[in-house]
Amino acid sequence: MEPVNDEISHGTPLTQQDVSSYTIAPMLVFQIDKWRRAHGGGGRSLRVLDYGCGRGRTLFRLRELGYEAYGVDVDPSPIENGRVLARMLGLDAQRVLTPLDANGRTAYEDDFFDLTSSFQVFEHVQDIDAAARELARITRPGGAGIHVFPPRWYPIEGHLAMPFVHWLPKNRSRYALIRAWVALGVEAKLRAYEGLDAKQRAEKFHRFLNEETAYRSCGDVVRAFRAAGLRVRVVSIESPNVVRRLGRVLDVPGVRTALNWLLSRCASIHLLYEKPSAVARIGRAEDDDCLVAEARPL
């Protein structure tokens, strides 16, 4: 998903220049490539789904890297703008980019994908149980999913660039805090809001946060995916940035487990699932606190 404060508008057709200048989140690239090296595609390109694709920059970049990538989104408008580029590239635009239906289902067949992925999307999904069931349906046995999203207790609401507003209930207290941050100049600078006064911006921020976000704990998401029949691990500690900065500190007994818990609770949740098969198994996450540590390769 392309964030609301992205300078590239969902309202304009996607171009090849947009794709070429775009960088996929390093954690997604790391985990997708890791899975490819471990499992391969049996002589064919791996089928990858970008769940919450916006206009499709990630899926087109993945295609440039040799993956057979597809995208789905709840909003049909950016899908149409991504299809412009798909047609220019000679792809089946209606197949490569598709909107979710009213029940959150995709147009793809059972067991179609080797991998599914998303980046900063699950905090927008209103029915995480339905999303988990659908991702389970379209992932092949032995296939996997790699999904990165912020936890409920991350201190900054990333779309509004405001601290703590998403911690509060959806009532006037949330709105009051948003008004206070706007008055202090602590807010996302959005082109669409240029020319609006402080009260109008606060109202729009409040409406967006209430209607288009649904922050959850790590344990809530893990439970939804396990209920869909998937095996789950949370590996926030495997972030290339974290590993590079901490190095051998992670080898100290207990450090990896403790930091994985802390990161998945307060920084970023990196959820990996696998659809079980007779020959493929991964570890199981702890429901209550997302303690997953000594991560084996997918």
PDB file of C-alpha atoms in Angstrom:
ATOM      1  CA  MET A   1       0.000   0.000   0.000  1.00  0.00           C
ATOM      2  CA  GLU A   2       1.196   3.494  -0.832  1.00  0.00           C
ATOM      3  CA  PRO A   3       0.777   5.646   2.323  1.00  0.00           C
ATOM      4  CA  VAL A   4      -1.620   8.565   2.519  1.00  0.00           C
ATOM      5  CA  ASN A   5       1.222  11.046   2.753  1.00  0.00           C
ATOM      6  CA  ASP A   6       2.994   9.634  -0.304  1.00  0.00           C
ATOM      7  CA  GLU A   7       3.959  12.443  -2.654  1.00  0.00           C
ATOM      8  CA  ILE A   8       2.971  10.230  -5.593  1.00  0.00           C
ATOM      9  CA  SER A   9      -0.792  10.421  -5.847  1.00  0.00           C
ATOM     10  CA  HIS A  10      -3.013   7.384  -6.224  1.00  0.00           C
ATOM     11  CA  GLY A  11      -4.987   9.575  -8.613  1.00  0.00           C
ATOM     12  CA  THR A  12      -2.400   9.601 -11.406  1.00  0.00           C
ATOM     13  CA  PRO A  13      -1.562   6.737 -13.780  1.00  0.00           C
ATOM     14  CA  LEU A  14       1.521   4.766 -12.807  1.00  0.00           C
ATOM     15  CA  THR A  15       4.532   5.213 -15.088  1.00  0.00           C
ATOM     16  CA  GLN A  16       7.693   3.216 -15.664  1.00  0.00           C
ATOM     17  CA  GLN A  17       9.651   6.097 -14.152  1.00  0.00           C
ATOM     18  CA  ASP A  18       7.585   5.789 -10.952  1.00  0.00           C
ATOM     19  CA  VAL A  19       8.489   2.108 -10.741  1.00  0.00           C
ATOM     20  CA  SER A  20      12.177   2.564 -11.568  1.00  0.00           C
ATOM     21  CA  SER A  21      12.600   5.192  -8.844  1.00  0.00           C
ATOM     22  CA  TYR A  22      10.827   3.088  -6.218  1.00  0.00           C
ATOM     23  CA  THR A  23      12.613   0.977  -3.600  1.00  0.00           C
ATOM     24  CA  ILE A  24      10.858  -2.009  -2.060  1.00  0.00           C
ATOM     25  CA  ALA A  25      11.085  -2.216   1.735  1.00  0.00           C
ATOM     26  CA  PRO A  26      14.384  -4.008   2.545  1.00  0.00           C
ATOM     27  CA  MET A  27      12.731  -6.448   4.963  1.00  0.00           C
ATOM     28  CA  LEU A  28      10.360  -7.656   2.242  1.00  0.00           C
ATOM     29  CA  VAL A  29      13.179  -8.085  -0.263  1.00  0.00           C
ATOM     30  CA  PHE A  30      15.270  -9.930   2.329  1.00  0.00           C
ATOM     31  CA  GLN A  31      12.539 -12.391   3.306  1.00  0.00           C
ATOM     32  CA  ILE A  32      11.242 -12.974  -0.242  1.00  0.00           C
ATOM     33  CA  ASP A  33      14.753 -13.661  -1.522  1.00  0.00           C
ATOM     34  CA  LYS A  34      15.493 -15.865   1.477  1.00  0.00           C
ATOM     35  CA  TRP A  35      12.407 -17.959   0.774  1.00  0.00           C
ATOM     36  CA  ARG A  36      13.241 -18.178  -2.942  1.00  0.00           C
ATOM     37  CA  ARG A  37      16.745 -19.419  -2.223  1.00  0.00           C
ATOM     38  CA  ALA A  38      15.452 -22.006   0.241  1.00  0.00           C
ATOM     39  CA  HIS A  39      12.557 -23.316  -1.834  1.00  0.00           C
ATOM     40  CA  GLY A  40      12.938 -22.162  -5.434  1.00  0.00           C
ATOM     41  CA  GLY A  41      10.116 -22.360  -7.928  1.00  0.00           C
ATOM     42  CA  GLY A  42      10.666 -25.728  -9.526  1.00  0.00           C
ATOM     43  CA  GLY A  43      12.014 -24.143 -12.697  1.00  0.00           C
ATOM     44  CA  ARG A  44       9.355 -21.438 -12.951  1.00  0.00           C
ATOM     45  CA  SER A  45       9.046 -17.884 -11.668  1.00  0.00           C
ATOM     46  CA  LEU A  46       7.586 -17.656  -8.188  1.00  0.00           C
ATOM     47  CA  ARG A  47       4.073 -16.261  -8.015  1.00  0.00           C
ATOM     48  CA  VAL A  48       3.959 -13.426  -5.499  1.00  0.00           C
ATOM     49  CA  LEU A  49       0.950 -11.385  -4.368  1.00  0.00           C
ATOM     50  CA  ASP A  50       1.299  -7.787  -3.183  1.00  0.00           C
ATOM     51  CA  TYR A  51      -1.671  -7.500  -0.816  1.00  0.00           C
ATOM     52  CA  GLY A  52      -2.769  -3.864  -0.588  1.00  0.00           C
ATOM     53  CA  CYS A  53      -0.807  -2.907  -3.683  1.00  0.00           C
ATOM     54  CA  GLY A  54      -2.094   0.616  -4.377  1.00  0.00           C
ATOM     55  CA  ARG A  55      -1.074   1.380  -7.945  1.00  0.00           C
ATOM     56  CA  GLY A  56       1.314  -1.551  -7.961  1.00  0.00           C
ATOM     57  CA  ARG A  57       4.817  -0.140  -7.678  1.00  0.00           C
ATOM     58  CA  THR A  58       5.998  -3.082  -5.588  1.00  0.00           C
ATOM     59  CA  LEU A  59       4.560  -5.723  -7.900  1.00  0.00           C
ATOM     60  CA  PHE A  60       6.105  -4.117 -10.990  1.00  0.00           C
ATOM     61  CA  ARG A  61       9.481  -3.921  -9.250  1.00  0.00           C
ATOM     62  CA  LEU A  62       9.148  -7.584  -8.298  1.00  0.00           C
ATOM     63  CA  ARG A  63       8.436  -8.424 -11.936  1.00  0.00           C
ATOM     64  CA  GLU A  64      11.646  -6.626 -12.879  1.00  0.00           C
ATOM     65  CA  LEU A  65      13.420  -8.907 -10.390  1.00  0.00           C
ATOM     66  CA  GLY A  66      12.043 -12.003 -12.104  1.00  0.00           C
ATOM     67  CA  TYR A  67       8.960 -12.768 -10.029  1.00  0.00           C
ATOM     68  CA  GLU A  68       5.495 -13.391 -11.449  1.00  0.00           C
ATOM     69  CA  ALA A  69       3.883 -10.733  -9.287  1.00  0.00           C
ATOM     70  CA  TYR A  70       0.251  -9.691  -8.897  1.00  0.00           C
ATOM     71  CA  GLY A  71      -1.548  -7.115  -6.774  1.00  0.00           C
ATOM     72  CA  VAL A  72      -4.872  -6.597  -5.010  1.00  0.00           C
ATOM     73  CA  ASP A  73      -6.308  -3.602  -3.214  1.00  0.00           C
ATOM     74  CA  VAL A  74      -9.584  -2.653  -1.559  1.00  0.00           C
ATOM     75  CA  ASP A  75      -9.692   0.611  -3.554  1.00  0.00           C
ATOM     76  CA  PRO A  76     -10.370   0.169  -7.301  1.00  0.00           C
ATOM     77  CA  SER A  77      -9.125   3.669  -8.194  1.00  0.00           C
ATOM     78  CA  PRO A  78      -5.359   3.055  -7.771  1.00  0.00           C
ATOM     79  CA  ILE A  79      -5.852  -0.369  -9.347  1.00  0.00           C
ATOM     80  CA  GLU A  80      -7.096   1.327 -12.520  1.00  0.00           C
ATOM     81  CA  ASN A  81      -4.123   3.699 -12.482  1.00  0.00           C
ATOM     82  CA  GLY A  82      -1.740   0.754 -12.184  1.00  0.00           C
ATOM     83  CA  ARG A  83      -3.426  -1.083 -15.025  1.00  0.00           C
ATOM     84  CA  VAL A  84      -2.360   1.719 -17.367  1.00  0.00           C
ATOM     85  CA  LEU A  85       1.266   0.604 -17.022  1.00  0.00           C
ATOM     86  CA  ALA A  86       0.342  -3.080 -17.114  1.00  0.00           C
ATOM     87  CA  ARG A  87      -1.280  -2.613 -20.510  1.00  0.00           C
ATOM     88  CA  MET A  88       1.720  -0.649 -21.781  1.00  0.00           C
ATOM     89  CA  LEU A  89       3.941  -3.588 -20.785  1.00  0.00           C
ATOM     90  CA  GLY A  90       1.727  -6.049 -22.636  1.00  0.00           C
ATOM     91  CA  LEU A  91       0.431  -7.727 -19.475  1.00  0.00           C
ATOM     92  CA  ASP A  92      -3.089  -8.944 -18.772  1.00  0.00           C
ATOM     93  CA  ALA A  93      -3.994  -5.862 -16.747  1.00  0.00           C
ATOM     94  CA  GLN A  94      -7.301  -7.259 -15.474  1.00  0.00           C
ATOM     95  CA  ARG A  95      -5.484 -10.291 -14.108  1.00  0.00           C
ATOM     96  CA  VAL A  96      -2.328  -8.668 -12.759  1.00  0.00           C
ATOM     97  CA  LEU A  97      -4.115  -5.987 -10.713  1.00  0.00           C
ATOM     98  CA  THR A  98      -7.512  -6.767  -9.211  1.00  0.00           C
ATOM     99  CA  PRO A  99      -9.717  -5.158  -6.557  1.00  0.00           C
ATOM    100  CA  LEU A 100     -10.947  -7.088  -3.543  1.00  0.00           C
ATOM    101  CA  ASP A 101     -14.679  -7.750  -3.530  1.00  0.00           C
ATOM    102  CA  ALA A 102     -17.069  -6.567  -0.822  1.00  0.00           C
ATOM    103  CA  ASN A 103     -16.249  -9.637   1.285  1.00  0.00           C
ATOM    104  CA  GLY A 104     -12.484  -9.144   1.019  1.00  0.00           C
ATOM    105  CA  ARG A 105     -12.011 -11.986  -1.453  1.00  0.00           C
ATOM    106  CA  THR A 106      -9.619 -11.919  -4.387  1.00  0.00           C
ATOM    107  CA  ALA A 107     -10.263 -13.129  -7.931  1.00  0.00           C
ATOM    108  CA  TYR A 108      -7.523 -15.765  -7.752  1.00  0.00           C
ATOM    109  CA  GLU A 109      -7.893 -19.529  -7.588  1.00  0.00           C
ATOM    110  CA  ASP A 110      -7.231 -21.694  -4.555  1.00  0.00           C
ATOM    111  CA  ASP A 111      -3.522 -22.403  -3.930  1.00  0.00           C
ATOM    112  CA  PHE A 112      -2.458 -19.938  -6.655  1.00  0.00           C
ATOM    113  CA  PHE A 113       0.462 -18.133  -4.962  1.00  0.00           C
ATOM    114  CA  ASP A 114       3.842 -19.280  -3.738  1.00  0.00           C
ATOM    115  CA  LEU A 115       4.184 -16.154  -1.607  1.00  0.00           C
ATOM    116  CA  THR A 116       2.002 -13.308  -0.402  1.00  0.00           C
ATOM    117  CA  SER A 117       3.386 -10.057   0.966  1.00  0.00           C
ATOM    118  CA  SER A 118       2.348  -6.663   2.238  1.00  0.00           C
ATOM    119  CA  PHE A 119       3.978  -3.602   3.746  1.00  0.00           C
ATOM    120  CA  GLN A 120       2.104  -1.257   6.089  1.00  0.00           C
ATOM    121  CA  VAL A 121      -1.280  -2.696   5.104  1.00  0.00           C
ATOM    122  CA  PHE A 122      -2.684  -4.778   7.966  1.00  0.00           C
ATOM    123  CA  GLU A 123      -3.294  -1.668  10.082  1.00  0.00           C
ATOM    124  CA  HIS A 124      -5.925  -0.725   7.483  1.00  0.00           C
ATOM    125  CA  VAL A 125      -7.672  -4.100   7.338  1.00  0.00           C
ATOM    126  CA  GLN A 126     -10.977  -3.943   9.191  1.00  0.00           C
ATOM    127  CA  ASP A 127     -11.642  -7.712   9.251  1.00  0.00           C
ATOM    128  CA  ILE A 128      -8.304  -9.404   9.884  1.00  0.00           C
ATOM    129  CA  ASP A 129      -9.945 -12.820  10.290  1.00  0.00           C
ATOM    130  CA  ALA A 130     -11.444 -12.655   6.785  1.00  0.00           C
ATOM    131  CA  ALA A 131      -8.120 -11.441   5.373  1.00  0.00           C
ATOM    132  CA  ALA A 132      -6.264 -14.331   7.003  1.00  0.00           C
ATOM    133  CA  ARG A 133      -8.746 -16.867   5.625  1.00  0.00           C
ATOM    134  CA  GLU A 134      -8.462 -15.446   2.112  1.00  0.00           C
ATOM    135  CA  LEU A 135      -4.661 -15.386   2.182  1.00  0.00           C
ATOM    136  CA  ALA A 136      -4.718 -18.978   3.397  1.00  0.00           C
ATOM    137  CA  ARG A 137      -7.037 -19.964   0.546  1.00  0.00           C
ATOM    138  CA  ILE A 138      -4.903 -18.526  -2.246  1.00  0.00           C
ATOM    139  CA  THR A 139      -1.513 -19.651  -0.856  1.00  0.00           C
ATOM    140  CA  ARG A 140      -0.392 -23.059  -2.092  1.00  0.00           C
ATOM    141  CA  PRO A 141       0.478 -25.799   0.410  1.00  0.00           C
ATOM    142  CA  GLY A 142       4.088 -25.189   1.393  1.00  0.00           C
ATOM    143  CA  GLY A 143       3.786 -21.561   0.317  1.00  0.00           C
ATOM    144  CA  ALA A 144       4.331 -18.640   2.645  1.00  0.00           C
ATOM    145  CA  GLY A 145       3.393 -15.065   3.469  1.00  0.00           C
ATOM    146  CA  ILE A 146       5.561 -12.134   4.546  1.00  0.00           C
ATOM    147  CA  HIS A 147       3.694  -9.180   6.052  1.00  0.00           C
ATOM    148  CA  VAL A 148       5.162  -6.100   7.753  1.00  0.00           C
ATOM    149  CA  PHE A 149       2.968  -3.676   9.695  1.00  0.00           C
ATOM    150  CA  PRO A 150       3.030  -1.430  12.786  1.00  0.00           C
ATOM    151  CA  PRO A 151       1.828  -2.731  16.153  1.00  0.00           C
ATOM    152  CA  ARG A 152      -0.848  -1.022  18.175  1.00  0.00           C
ATOM    153  CA  TRP A 153       1.664   0.432  20.625  1.00  0.00           C
ATOM    154  CA  TYR A 154       4.055   2.011  18.152  1.00  0.00           C
ATOM    155  CA  PRO A 155       4.269   5.571  19.531  1.00  0.00           C
ATOM    156  CA  ILE A 156       3.893   7.512  16.253  1.00  0.00           C
ATOM    157  CA  GLU A 157       0.849   7.152  14.009  1.00  0.00           C
ATOM    158  CA  GLY A 158       2.697   6.987  10.713  1.00  0.00           C
ATOM    159  CA  HIS A 159       0.003   8.313   8.395  1.00  0.00           C
ATOM    160  CA  LEU A 160      -0.715  11.432  10.432  1.00  0.00           C
ATOM    161  CA  ALA A 161       2.842  11.773  11.827  1.00  0.00           C
ATOM    162  CA  MET A 162       1.347  12.333  15.287  1.00  0.00           C
ATOM    163  CA  PRO A 163       2.288  10.646  18.576  1.00  0.00           C
ATOM    164  CA  PHE A 164      -0.195   8.510  20.519  1.00  0.00           C
ATOM    165  CA  VAL A 165      -3.405   9.473  18.663  1.00  0.00           C
ATOM    166  CA  HIS A 166      -4.096   5.863  17.624  1.00  0.00           C
ATOM    167  CA  TRP A 167      -3.799   4.710  21.240  1.00  0.00           C
ATOM    168  CA  LEU A 168      -6.973   6.543  22.192  1.00  0.00           C
ATOM    169  CA  PRO A 169     -10.552   5.303  21.666  1.00  0.00           C
ATOM    170  CA  LYS A 170     -12.525   6.562  18.686  1.00  0.00           C
ATOM    171  CA  ASN A 171     -14.166   9.442  20.524  1.00  0.00           C
ATOM    172  CA  ARG A 172     -13.678  13.116  21.333  1.00  0.00           C
ATOM    173  CA  SER A 173     -10.497  12.470  23.305  1.00  0.00           C
ATOM    174  CA  ARG A 174      -8.818  11.258  20.118  1.00  0.00           C
ATOM    175  CA  TYR A 175     -10.077  14.274  18.222  1.00  0.00           C
ATOM    176  CA  ALA A 176      -8.893  16.634  20.977  1.00  0.00           C
ATOM    177  CA  LEU A 177      -5.364  15.244  20.814  1.00  0.00           C
ATOM    178  CA  ILE A 178      -5.335  15.542  17.025  1.00  0.00           C
ATOM    179  CA  ARG A 179      -6.440  19.188  17.319  1.00  0.00           C
ATOM    180  CA  ALA A 180      -3.634  19.816  19.801  1.00  0.00           C
ATOM    181  CA  TRP A 181      -0.976  18.336  17.519  1.00  0.00           C
ATOM    182  CA  VAL A 182      -2.256  20.295  14.534  1.00  0.00           C
ATOM    183  CA  ALA A 183      -2.122  23.496  16.588  1.00  0.00           C
ATOM    184  CA  LEU A 184       1.518  22.712  17.395  1.00  0.00           C
ATOM    185  CA  GLY A 185       2.343  21.988  13.761  1.00  0.00           C
ATOM    186  CA  VAL A 186       2.903  18.280  14.398  1.00  0.00           C
ATOM    187  CA  GLU A 187       1.130  16.696  11.429  1.00  0.00           C
ATOM    188  CA  ALA A 188       1.681  15.055   8.056  1.00  0.00           C
ATOM    189  CA  LYS A 189       2.079  17.627   5.288  1.00  0.00           C
ATOM    190  CA  LEU A 190      -0.389  16.517   2.621  1.00  0.00           C
ATOM    191  CA  ARG A 191      -0.939  18.224  -0.683  1.00  0.00           C
ATOM    192  CA  ALA A 192      -4.617  17.366  -0.539  1.00  0.00           C
ATOM    193  CA  TYR A 193      -4.981  19.361   2.677  1.00  0.00           C
ATOM    194  CA  GLU A 194      -3.235  22.510   1.478  1.00  0.00           C
ATOM    195  CA  GLY A 195      -5.498  25.521   1.904  1.00  0.00           C
ATOM    196  CA  LEU A 196      -7.512  23.964   4.735  1.00  0.00           C
ATOM    197  CA  ASP A 197      -7.523  25.618   8.134  1.00  0.00           C
ATOM    198  CA  ALA A 198      -6.423  23.814  11.298  1.00  0.00           C
ATOM    199  CA  LYS A 199      -9.932  22.719  12.280  1.00  0.00           C
ATOM    200  CA  GLN A 200     -10.653  21.288   8.837  1.00  0.00           C
ATOM    201  CA  ARG A 201      -7.351  19.394   8.760  1.00  0.00           C
ATOM    202  CA  ALA A 202      -7.958  17.985  12.229  1.00  0.00           C
ATOM    203  CA  GLU A 203     -11.413  16.776  11.213  1.00  0.00           C
ATOM    204  CA  LYS A 204     -10.044  15.042   8.127  1.00  0.00           C
ATOM    205  CA  PHE A 205      -7.224  13.432  10.107  1.00  0.00           C
ATOM    206  CA  HIS A 206      -9.738  12.252  12.704  1.00  0.00           C
ATOM    207  CA  ARG A 207     -12.066  10.794  10.086  1.00  0.00           C
ATOM    208  CA  PHE A 208      -9.214   8.995   8.336  1.00  0.00           C
ATOM    209  CA  LEU A 209      -7.905   7.488  11.559  1.00  0.00           C
ATOM    210  CA  ASN A 210     -11.361   6.312  12.647  1.00  0.00           C
ATOM    211  CA  GLU A 211     -12.538   4.954   9.312  1.00  0.00           C
ATOM    212  CA  GLU A 212      -9.392   3.654   7.629  1.00  0.00           C
ATOM    213  CA  THR A 213      -7.207   2.218  10.369  1.00  0.00           C
ATOM    214  CA  ALA A 214      -7.594  -0.721  12.741  1.00  0.00           C
ATOM    215  CA  TYR A 215      -4.513  -1.150  14.930  1.00  0.00           C
ATOM    216  CA  ARG A 216      -4.141  -4.496  16.720  1.00  0.00           C
ATOM    217  CA  SER A 217      -1.724  -6.257  18.991  1.00  0.00           C
ATOM    218  CA  CYS A 218       0.726  -8.760  17.589  1.00  0.00           C
ATOM    219  CA  GLY A 219      -1.068 -11.579  19.388  1.00  0.00           C
ATOM    220  CA  ASP A 220      -4.434 -10.690  17.841  1.00  0.00           C
ATOM    221  CA  VAL A 221      -3.022 -10.974  14.317  1.00  0.00           C
ATOM    222  CA  VAL A 222      -1.155 -14.198  15.074  1.00  0.00           C
ATOM    223  CA  ARG A 223      -4.338 -15.758  16.447  1.00  0.00           C
ATOM    224  CA  ALA A 224      -6.282 -14.801  13.303  1.00  0.00           C
ATOM    225  CA  PHE A 225      -3.730 -16.460  11.032  1.00  0.00           C
ATOM    226  CA  ARG A 226      -3.455 -19.577  13.161  1.00  0.00           C
ATOM    227  CA  ALA A 227      -7.253 -19.866  13.148  1.00  0.00           C
ATOM    228  CA  ALA A 228      -7.053 -19.876   9.332  1.00  0.00           C
ATOM    229  CA  GLY A 229      -4.895 -23.004   9.495  1.00  0.00           C
ATOM    230  CA  LEU A 230      -1.528 -21.326   8.973  1.00  0.00           C
ATOM    231  CA  ARG A 231       1.713 -21.770  10.877  1.00  0.00           C
ATOM    232  CA  VAL A 232       3.069 -18.452  12.069  1.00  0.00           C
ATOM    233  CA  ARG A 233       6.300 -16.877  13.267  1.00  0.00           C
ATOM    234  CA  VAL A 234       7.051 -13.261  14.055  1.00  0.00           C
ATOM    235  CA  VAL A 235      10.610 -12.307  13.141  1.00  0.00           C
ATOM    236  CA  SER A 236      10.970  -8.580  13.686  1.00  0.00           C
ATOM    237  CA  ILE A 237      14.458  -9.342  14.973  1.00  0.00           C
ATOM    238  CA  GLU A 238      15.505 -10.535  11.494  1.00  0.00           C
ATOM    239  CA  SER A 239      15.273  -7.040  10.020  1.00  0.00           C
ATOM    240  CA  PRO A 240      18.527  -6.422   8.115  1.00  0.00           C
ATOM    241  CA  ASN A 241      18.843  -3.018   9.791  1.00  0.00           C
ATOM    242  CA  VAL A 242      18.526  -4.532  13.269  1.00  0.00           C
ATOM    243  CA  VAL A 243      20.993  -7.333  12.542  1.00  0.00           C
ATOM    244  CA  ARG A 244      23.518  -4.920  11.037  1.00  0.00           C
ATOM    245  CA  ARG A 245      23.371  -2.547  14.000  1.00  0.00           C
ATOM    246  CA  LEU A 246      23.417  -5.113  16.795  1.00  0.00           C
ATOM    247  CA  GLY A 247      25.711  -7.739  15.302  1.00  0.00           C
ATOM    248  CA  ARG A 248      27.086 -10.134  17.904  1.00  0.00           C
ATOM    249  CA  VAL A 249      24.899  -8.683  20.645  1.00  0.00           C
ATOM    250  CA  LEU A 250      22.161 -10.927  19.252  1.00  0.00           C
ATOM    251  CA  ASP A 251      24.258 -13.986  20.121  1.00  0.00           C
ATOM    252  CA  VAL A 252      24.040 -13.236  23.845  1.00  0.00           C
ATOM    253  CA  PRO A 253      21.616 -15.746  25.412  1.00  0.00           C
ATOM    254  CA  GLY A 254      18.127 -14.283  25.762  1.00  0.00           C
ATOM    255  CA  VAL A 255      18.831 -11.069  23.866  1.00  0.00           C
ATOM    256  CA  ARG A 256      17.312 -12.192  20.566  1.00  0.00           C
ATOM    257  CA  THR A 257      14.108 -13.372  22.233  1.00  0.00           C
ATOM    258  CA  ALA A 258      13.729 -10.242  24.352  1.00  0.00           C
ATOM    259  CA  LEU A 259      14.377  -7.849  21.479  1.00  0.00           C
ATOM    260  CA  ASN A 260      12.033  -9.730  19.171  1.00  0.00           C
ATOM    261  CA  TRP A 261       9.292  -9.322  21.786  1.00  0.00           C
ATOM    262  CA  LEU A 262      10.046  -5.622  22.215  1.00  0.00           C
ATOM    263  CA  LEU A 263      10.224  -4.854  18.493  1.00  0.00           C
ATOM    264  CA  SER A 264       7.016  -6.699  17.670  1.00  0.00           C
ATOM    265  CA  ARG A 265       5.198  -4.908  20.463  1.00  0.00           C
ATOM    266  CA  CYS A 266       6.474  -1.344  20.020  1.00  0.00           C
ATOM    267  CA  ALA A 267       8.198  -0.950  16.640  1.00  0.00           C
ATOM    268  CA  SER A 268       7.268  -3.197  13.715  1.00  0.00           C
ATOM    269  CA  ILE A 269       5.645  -6.603  13.339  1.00  0.00           C
ATOM    270  CA  HIS A 270       7.231  -8.867  10.728  1.00  0.00           C
ATOM    271  CA  LEU A 271       4.834 -11.784  10.369  1.00  0.00           C
ATOM    272  CA  LEU A 272       5.760 -14.901   8.427  1.00  0.00           C
ATOM    273  CA  TYR A 273       3.242 -17.649   7.823  1.00  0.00           C
ATOM    274  CA  GLU A 274       3.346 -20.937   5.973  1.00  0.00           C
ATOM    275  CA  LYS A 275       0.492 -23.038   4.686  1.00  0.00           C
ATOM    276  CA  PRO A 276       1.258 -26.536   5.938  1.00  0.00           C
ATOM    277  CA  SER A 277       2.106 -29.375   3.598  1.00  0.00           C
ATOM    278  CA  ALA A 278       3.518 -32.852   4.089  1.00  0.00           C
ATOM    279  CA  VAL A 279       7.072 -31.647   3.526  1.00  0.00           C
ATOM    280  CA  ALA A 280       7.102 -28.067   4.816  1.00  0.00           C
ATOM    281  CA  ARG A 281       6.782 -26.895   8.402  1.00  0.00           C
ATOM    282  CA  ILE A 282       7.813 -23.766  10.291  1.00  0.00           C
ATOM    283  CA  GLY A 283       7.822 -22.859  13.943  1.00  0.00           C
ATOM    284  CA  ARG A 284       4.828 -21.685  15.906  1.00  0.00           C
ATOM    285  CA  ALA A 285       4.459 -18.278  17.511  1.00  0.00           C
ATOM    286  CA  GLU A 286       3.405 -17.735  21.064  1.00  0.00           C
ATOM    287  CA  ASP A 287      -0.118 -16.345  21.019  1.00  0.00           C
ATOM    288  CA  ASP A 288       0.006 -13.962  23.897  1.00  0.00           C
ATOM    289  CA  ASP A 289       3.197 -12.031  23.430  1.00  0.00           C
ATOM    290  CA  CYS A 290       4.606 -12.938  20.002  1.00  0.00           C
ATOM    291  CA  LEU A 291       7.772 -14.379  21.464  1.00  0.00           C
ATOM    292  CA  VAL A 292       9.411 -15.953  18.441  1.00  0.00           C
ATOM    293  CA  ALA A 293      13.061 -15.928  18.342  1.00  0.00           C
ATOM    294  CA  GLU A 294      15.590 -18.408  17.228  1.00  0.00           C
ATOM    295  CA  ALA A 295      14.150 -18.240  13.756  1.00  0.00           C
ATOM    296  CA  ARG A 296      14.773 -21.148  11.451  1.00  0.00           C
ATOM    297  CA  PRO A 297      14.772 -20.367   7.725  1.00  0.00           C
ATOM    298  CA  LEU A 298      11.399 -20.567   6.063  1.00  0.00           C
TER     299      LEU A 298
END
